[in-house]
Amino acid sequence: MYAPRATAASRAAAGAVCSLILVGAGTARADDNGIADKSAQAIADASREAMSGVTSMRMVAKVTDKSGTTALDLRFDERGNCVGTVTPPGSSGMADIIKRGDDVWMKLDDALLRAQIPGFAAENAIALINGRYLHGTTGSSLLRDFAELCDLDFFKKEFSSKPANEQLAKGSRTAVDGRPAITVTSRRDDETGTYQVSTEDKPYLLRIQGTEEPGKRVEASFSAFDEPVPAKPPAPADSVDVSRLQ
């Protein structure tokens, strides 16, 4: 019903983040992992390896293109747990997502429901849902695409891939949300990127900014590595089976 329109932009946003990540991603200080003293290519390779091994993380991303800005704030782990929000382009509302294994709960606010469902059908859906979550499984056509945004294995495979013809340059030290990092810039065809890689603990990718193609800009930050994902399902009274909308 409404899911294809909302999730098309969201999946494109997640893909844009991955595509940009694929372009690239002295004496060490006492609290330093030593990565800042390595070459740009070595930093990118170490970051890919570190990111491919995470068991969970948080991703906060914004992808802006001609359709507007899609925002993602998701925490997910390798066991299929996920919690977060997705805001499609157009400032037309927001969706909350909770996933535990194959079970998915999704709450669309009234603004997003009205943006995705035409006419009186939207009001009927709003009355039926009544502020509750839609509940189904990853096999549901209405929930499947949203659930795919929570696939940590997909991101890990993308992180571990190395693109051809990447041109990398090492920049200066910086900090991301208080965490020390080293900057690496990249260029390939029409894609450019700036990456901050952690210089403490493992060399995780902490932030990316850049363009995937003319007119498309990506910003994303990563944190909460290997931390538990608080994907607590809502109470049964706070959800409605998605089949009632089909």
mmCIF file of C-alpha atoms in Angstrom:
data_model
loop_
_atom_site.group_PDB
_atom_site.id
_atom_site.type_symbol
_atom_site.label_atom_id
_atom_site.label_comp_id
_atom_site.label_asym_id
_atom_site.label_seq_id
_atom_site.Cartn_x
_atom_site.Cartn_y
_atom_site.Cartn_z
ATOM 1 C CA MET A 1 0.000 0.000 0.000
ATOM 2 C CA TYR A 2 2.220 2.853 1.239
ATOM 3 C CA ALA A 3 5.425 0.951 1.974
ATOM 4 C CA PRO A 4 6.983 0.933 -1.527
ATOM 5 C CA ARG A 5 7.056 4.733 -1.761
ATOM 6 C CA ALA A 6 8.515 5.224 1.702
ATOM 7 C CA THR A 7 11.080 2.452 1.499
ATOM 8 C CA ALA A 8 12.354 3.114 -2.012
ATOM 9 C CA ALA A 9 14.004 6.327 -0.855
ATOM 10 C CA SER A 10 15.160 4.725 2.391
ATOM 11 C CA ARG A 11 16.814 1.789 0.649
ATOM 12 C CA ALA A 12 18.419 4.161 -1.828
ATOM 13 C CA ALA A 13 19.754 6.155 1.103
ATOM 14 C CA ALA A 14 21.276 3.084 2.723
ATOM 15 C CA GLY A 15 22.777 2.119 -0.622
ATOM 16 C CA ALA A 16 24.245 5.582 -1.046
ATOM 17 C CA VAL A 17 25.938 5.351 2.333
ATOM 18 C CA CYS A 18 27.465 2.001 1.398
ATOM 19 C CA SER A 19 28.539 3.193 -2.034
ATOM 20 C CA LEU A 20 30.343 6.169 -0.570
ATOM 21 C CA ILE A 21 32.029 4.005 2.041
ATOM 22 C CA LEU A 22 33.365 1.754 -0.714
ATOM 23 C CA VAL A 23 35.269 4.614 -2.359
ATOM 24 C CA GLY A 24 37.631 4.819 0.531
ATOM 25 C CA ALA A 25 37.249 4.921 3.819
ATOM 26 C CA GLY A 26 55.686 9.303 13.238
ATOM 27 C CA THR A 27 55.351 7.926 16.819
ATOM 28 C CA ALA A 28 51.920 6.953 18.071
ATOM 29 C CA ARG A 29 50.460 8.783 21.046
ATOM 30 C CA ALA A 30 50.009 6.943 24.316
ATOM 31 C CA ASP A 31 46.266 6.459 23.752
ATOM 32 C CA ASP A 32 46.663 5.938 20.002
ATOM 33 C CA ASN A 33 46.214 2.775 17.940
ATOM 34 C CA GLY A 34 48.969 3.935 15.567
ATOM 35 C CA ILE A 35 46.743 4.125 12.514
ATOM 36 C CA ALA A 36 47.389 7.852 11.988
ATOM 37 C CA ASP A 37 51.020 7.136 11.128
ATOM 38 C CA LYS A 38 50.102 4.817 8.271
ATOM 39 C CA SER A 39 49.389 5.638 4.622
ATOM 40 C CA ALA A 40 45.925 6.631 3.427
ATOM 41 C CA GLN A 41 45.478 3.235 1.771
ATOM 42 C CA ALA A 42 46.564 1.378 4.911
ATOM 43 C CA ILE A 43 44.116 3.440 6.984
ATOM 44 C CA ALA A 44 41.270 2.639 4.575
ATOM 45 C CA ASP A 45 42.131 -1.070 4.560
ATOM 46 C CA ALA A 46 42.342 -1.231 8.363
ATOM 47 C CA SER A 47 39.030 0.580 8.715
ATOM 48 C CA ARG A 48 37.323 -1.815 6.299
ATOM 49 C CA GLU A 49 38.627 -4.764 8.258
ATOM 50 C CA ALA A 50 37.491 -3.290 11.575
ATOM 51 C CA MET A 51 34.019 -2.425 10.264
ATOM 52 C CA SER A 52 33.547 -5.854 8.691
ATOM 53 C CA GLY A 53 34.034 -7.427 12.107
ATOM 54 C CA VAL A 54 31.532 -5.427 14.165
ATOM 55 C CA THR A 55 28.747 -7.347 15.889
ATOM 56 C CA SER A 56 26.518 -4.268 16.253
ATOM 57 C CA MET A 57 26.564 -0.526 15.641
ATOM 58 C CA ARG A 58 24.552 2.652 15.309
ATOM 59 C CA MET A 59 24.294 4.487 11.989
ATOM 60 C CA VAL A 60 22.950 8.036 11.752
ATOM 61 C CA ALA A 61 22.761 9.144 8.124
ATOM 62 C CA LYS A 62 21.312 11.790 5.841
ATOM 63 C CA VAL A 63 21.195 11.416 2.070
ATOM 64 C CA THR A 64 20.116 14.428 0.032
ATOM 65 C CA ASP A 65 19.231 14.271 -3.657
ATOM 66 C CA LYS A 66 16.683 15.813 -6.012
ATOM 67 C CA SER A 67 13.814 14.148 -4.126
ATOM 68 C CA GLY A 68 14.837 15.673 -0.810
ATOM 69 C CA THR A 69 16.590 14.364 2.306
ATOM 70 C CA THR A 70 16.200 10.872 3.700
ATOM 71 C CA ALA A 71 17.290 10.458 7.331
ATOM 72 C CA LEU A 72 18.170 7.180 9.038
ATOM 73 C CA ASP A 73 18.958 6.584 12.706
ATOM 74 C CA LEU A 74 19.357 2.853 13.232
ATOM 75 C CA ARG A 75 21.015 0.487 15.679
ATOM 76 C CA PHE A 76 21.366 -3.106 14.537
ATOM 77 C CA ASP A 77 23.279 -6.284 15.329
ATOM 78 C CA GLU A 78 24.269 -9.548 13.685
ATOM 79 C CA ARG A 79 21.434 -11.441 15.411
ATOM 80 C CA GLY A 80 18.796 -9.515 13.468
ATOM 81 C CA ASN A 81 17.850 -7.067 16.209
ATOM 82 C CA CYS A 82 17.233 -3.469 15.185
ATOM 83 C CA VAL A 83 15.690 -0.273 16.508
ATOM 84 C CA GLY A 84 15.521 3.225 15.082
ATOM 85 C CA THR A 85 13.781 5.711 12.858
ATOM 86 C CA VAL A 86 13.464 6.410 9.133
ATOM 87 C CA THR A 87 12.389 9.803 7.771
ATOM 88 C CA PRO A 88 11.613 9.779 4.035
ATOM 89 C CA PRO A 89 12.143 12.888 1.859
ATOM 90 C CA GLY A 90 9.725 15.778 2.013
ATOM 91 C CA SER A 91 9.459 16.221 5.798
ATOM 92 C CA SER A 92 6.275 14.180 5.613
ATOM 93 C CA GLY A 93 6.592 12.293 8.859
ATOM 94 C CA MET A 94 8.659 9.527 10.374
ATOM 95 C CA ALA A 95 8.600 5.767 10.905
ATOM 96 C CA ASP A 96 9.826 3.985 14.046
ATOM 97 C CA ILE A 97 11.219 0.485 13.502
ATOM 98 C CA ILE A 98 11.792 -2.382 15.927
ATOM 99 C CA LYS A 99 13.033 -5.753 14.694
ATOM 100 C CA ARG A 100 13.702 -8.931 16.660
ATOM 101 C CA GLY A 101 14.825 -11.783 14.453
ATOM 102 C CA ASP A 102 12.140 -12.171 11.781
ATOM 103 C CA ASP A 103 9.525 -10.119 13.658
ATOM 104 C CA VAL A 104 9.101 -6.492 12.658
ATOM 105 C CA TRP A 105 7.168 -3.679 14.330
ATOM 106 C CA MET A 106 6.785 -0.374 12.519
ATOM 107 C CA LYS A 107 4.995 2.789 13.616
ATOM 108 C CA LEU A 108 4.232 5.456 11.028
ATOM 109 C CA ASP A 109 3.069 8.790 12.352
ATOM 110 C CA ASP A 110 -0.108 10.309 10.941
ATOM 111 C CA ALA A 111 1.761 12.720 8.669
ATOM 112 C CA LEU A 112 3.628 9.890 6.971
ATOM 113 C CA LEU A 113 0.490 7.791 6.639
ATOM 114 C CA ARG A 114 -1.287 10.687 4.926
ATOM 115 C CA ALA A 115 1.698 11.221 2.634
ATOM 116 C CA GLN A 116 1.789 7.564 1.605
ATOM 117 C CA ILE A 117 -1.924 6.689 1.422
ATOM 118 C CA PRO A 118 -4.261 8.719 -0.796
ATOM 119 C CA GLY A 119 -7.579 10.230 0.233
ATOM 120 C CA PHE A 120 -9.957 8.680 2.745
ATOM 121 C CA ALA A 121 -7.946 5.452 2.843
ATOM 122 C CA ALA A 122 -5.352 7.297 4.917
ATOM 123 C CA GLU A 123 -7.935 8.314 7.503
ATOM 124 C CA ASN A 124 -9.227 4.748 7.667
ATOM 125 C CA ALA A 125 -5.695 3.438 8.211
ATOM 126 C CA ILE A 126 -5.021 6.056 10.884
ATOM 127 C CA ALA A 127 -8.225 5.092 12.705
ATOM 128 C CA LEU A 128 -7.374 1.380 12.516
ATOM 129 C CA ILE A 129 -3.772 1.774 13.658
ATOM 130 C CA ASN A 130 -4.682 4.381 16.289
ATOM 131 C CA GLY A 131 -1.097 5.263 17.178
ATOM 132 C CA ARG A 132 0.009 1.632 17.437
ATOM 133 C CA TYR A 133 2.770 -0.325 15.710
ATOM 134 C CA LEU A 134 2.139 -2.469 12.668
ATOM 135 C CA HIS A 135 3.396 -5.980 13.412
ATOM 136 C CA GLY A 136 4.417 -8.650 10.954
ATOM 137 C CA THR A 137 7.430 -10.580 9.759
ATOM 138 C CA THR A 138 10.187 -10.027 7.233
ATOM 139 C CA GLY A 139 8.017 -12.010 4.828
ATOM 140 C CA SER A 140 5.418 -9.230 4.725
ATOM 141 C CA SER A 141 5.499 -7.186 1.533
ATOM 142 C CA LEU A 142 4.665 -4.073 3.575
ATOM 143 C CA LEU A 143 7.492 -4.550 6.078
ATOM 144 C CA ARG A 144 10.179 -6.393 4.121
ATOM 145 C CA ASP A 145 11.911 -3.352 2.645
ATOM 146 C CA PHE A 146 12.032 -1.548 5.972
ATOM 147 C CA ALA A 147 13.449 -4.691 7.603
ATOM 148 C CA GLU A 148 16.198 -4.865 4.981
ATOM 149 C CA LEU A 149 17.519 -1.528 6.252
ATOM 150 C CA CYS A 150 18.398 -3.387 9.463
ATOM 151 C CA ASP A 151 20.634 -5.978 7.793
ATOM 152 C CA LEU A 152 24.052 -5.607 9.448
ATOM 153 C CA ASP A 153 25.487 -8.431 7.318
ATOM 154 C CA PHE A 154 24.735 -6.387 4.189
ATOM 155 C CA PHE A 155 26.705 -3.435 5.507
ATOM 156 C CA LYS A 156 29.580 -5.661 6.645
ATOM 157 C CA LYS A 157 29.913 -7.158 3.168
ATOM 158 C CA GLU A 158 29.961 -3.681 1.668
ATOM 159 C CA PHE A 159 32.545 -2.498 4.192
ATOM 160 C CA SER A 160 34.889 -5.362 3.345
ATOM 161 C CA SER A 161 34.814 -4.690 -0.411
ATOM 162 C CA LYS A 162 37.589 -2.663 -2.004
ATOM 163 C CA PRO A 163 36.758 -0.564 -5.088
ATOM 164 C CA ALA A 164 39.032 -0.219 -8.070
ATOM 165 C CA ASN A 165 40.739 3.043 -9.007
ATOM 166 C CA GLU A 166 40.306 4.735 -5.648
ATOM 167 C CA GLN A 167 42.468 7.804 -5.076
ATOM 168 C CA LEU A 168 43.130 8.403 -1.389
ATOM 169 C CA ALA A 169 44.941 11.127 0.530
ATOM 170 C CA LYS A 170 45.629 11.377 4.256
ATOM 171 C CA GLY A 171 44.486 14.519 6.021
ATOM 172 C CA SER A 172 44.811 15.928 9.522
ATOM 173 C CA ARG A 173 43.837 14.638 12.933
ATOM 174 C CA THR A 174 40.390 15.616 14.165
ATOM 175 C CA ALA A 175 37.684 14.460 16.571
ATOM 176 C CA VAL A 176 34.210 13.020 16.057
ATOM 177 C CA ASP A 177 31.862 13.402 19.015
ATOM 178 C CA GLY A 178 34.890 13.591 21.277
ATOM 179 C CA ARG A 179 36.663 10.574 19.791
ATOM 180 C CA PRO A 180 40.078 11.245 18.182
ATOM 181 C CA ALA A 181 40.288 10.409 14.497
ATOM 182 C CA ILE A 182 42.394 10.751 11.367
ATOM 183 C CA THR A 183 40.956 12.136 8.124
ATOM 184 C CA VAL A 184 41.199 10.441 4.743
ATOM 185 C CA THR A 185 39.824 11.959 1.538
ATOM 186 C CA SER A 186 38.943 10.058 -1.610
ATOM 187 C CA ARG A 187 37.994 10.624 -5.214
ATOM 188 C CA ARG A 188 36.747 8.237 -7.889
ATOM 189 C CA ASP A 189 34.979 9.377 -11.045
ATOM 190 C CA ASP A 190 32.211 11.734 -9.816
ATOM 191 C CA GLU A 191 32.374 10.466 -6.227
ATOM 192 C CA THR A 192 34.229 12.325 -3.485
ATOM 193 C CA GLY A 193 34.417 11.632 0.201
ATOM 194 C CA THR A 194 35.906 12.675 3.507
ATOM 195 C CA TYR A 195 36.284 9.988 6.160
ATOM 196 C CA GLN A 196 37.222 10.108 9.817
ATOM 197 C CA VAL A 197 38.738 6.896 11.190
ATOM 198 C CA SER A 198 39.176 6.300 14.917
ATOM 199 C CA THR A 199 42.738 6.563 16.225
ATOM 200 C CA GLU A 200 41.880 4.871 19.522
ATOM 201 C CA ASP A 201 40.859 1.264 20.092
ATOM 202 C CA LYS A 202 40.015 -0.340 16.741
ATOM 203 C CA PRO A 203 40.191 1.849 13.605
ATOM 204 C CA TYR A 204 36.438 2.075 13.148
ATOM 205 C CA LEU A 205 34.961 4.448 10.603
ATOM 206 C CA LEU A 206 33.361 7.227 12.655
ATOM 207 C CA ARG A 207 32.027 9.617 10.011
ATOM 208 C CA ILE A 208 31.723 10.085 6.251
ATOM 209 C CA GLN A 209 30.759 13.127 4.208
ATOM 210 C CA GLY A 210 30.722 13.426 0.461
ATOM 211 C CA THR A 211 28.991 13.072 -2.871
ATOM 212 C CA GLU A 212 28.061 9.813 -4.527
ATOM 213 C CA GLU A 213 27.192 11.544 -7.802
ATOM 214 C CA PRO A 214 26.343 15.099 -8.893
ATOM 215 C CA GLY A 215 23.401 16.332 -6.830
ATOM 216 C CA LYS A 216 23.566 13.576 -4.192
ATOM 217 C CA ARG A 217 25.216 14.261 -0.839
ATOM 218 C CA VAL A 218 25.786 11.752 1.930
ATOM 219 C CA GLU A 219 26.532 12.337 5.611
ATOM 220 C CA ALA A 220 26.765 9.487 8.096
ATOM 221 C CA SER A 221 28.240 8.764 11.493
ATOM 222 C CA PHE A 222 28.855 5.411 13.181
ATOM 223 C CA SER A 223 29.067 4.592 16.883
ATOM 224 C CA ALA A 224 27.970 2.143 19.610
ATOM 225 C CA PHE A 225 30.171 -0.578 18.136
ATOM 226 C CA ASP A 226 29.612 -4.064 19.616
ATOM 227 C CA GLU A 227 27.118 -2.697 22.154
ATOM 228 C CA PRO A 228 23.753 -4.353 22.932
ATOM 229 C CA VAL A 229 20.847 -3.229 20.754
ATOM 230 C CA PRO A 230 17.793 -2.312 22.902
ATOM 231 C CA ALA A 231 15.205 -3.705 20.495
ATOM 232 C CA LYS A 232 12.361 -4.248 22.969
ATOM 233 C CA PRO A 233 9.077 -5.205 21.279
ATOM 234 C CA PRO A 234 5.978 -3.190 22.157
ATOM 235 C CA ALA A 235 3.268 -4.755 24.270
ATOM 236 C CA PRO A 236 0.695 -6.779 22.272
ATOM 237 C CA ALA A 237 -1.948 -4.122 22.989
ATOM 238 C CA ASP A 238 0.288 -1.526 21.330
ATOM 239 C CA SER A 239 0.432 -3.238 17.943
ATOM 240 C CA VAL A 240 -1.906 -4.326 15.178
ATOM 241 C CA ASP A 241 -1.272 -7.136 12.717
ATOM 242 C CA VAL A 242 -0.199 -5.800 9.349
ATOM 243 C CA SER A 243 -2.537 -8.232 7.564
ATOM 244 C CA ARG A 244 -5.473 -6.053 8.643
ATOM 245 C CA LEU A 245 -4.273 -3.390 6.201
ATOM 246 C CA GLN A 246 -4.036 -5.730 3.223
#
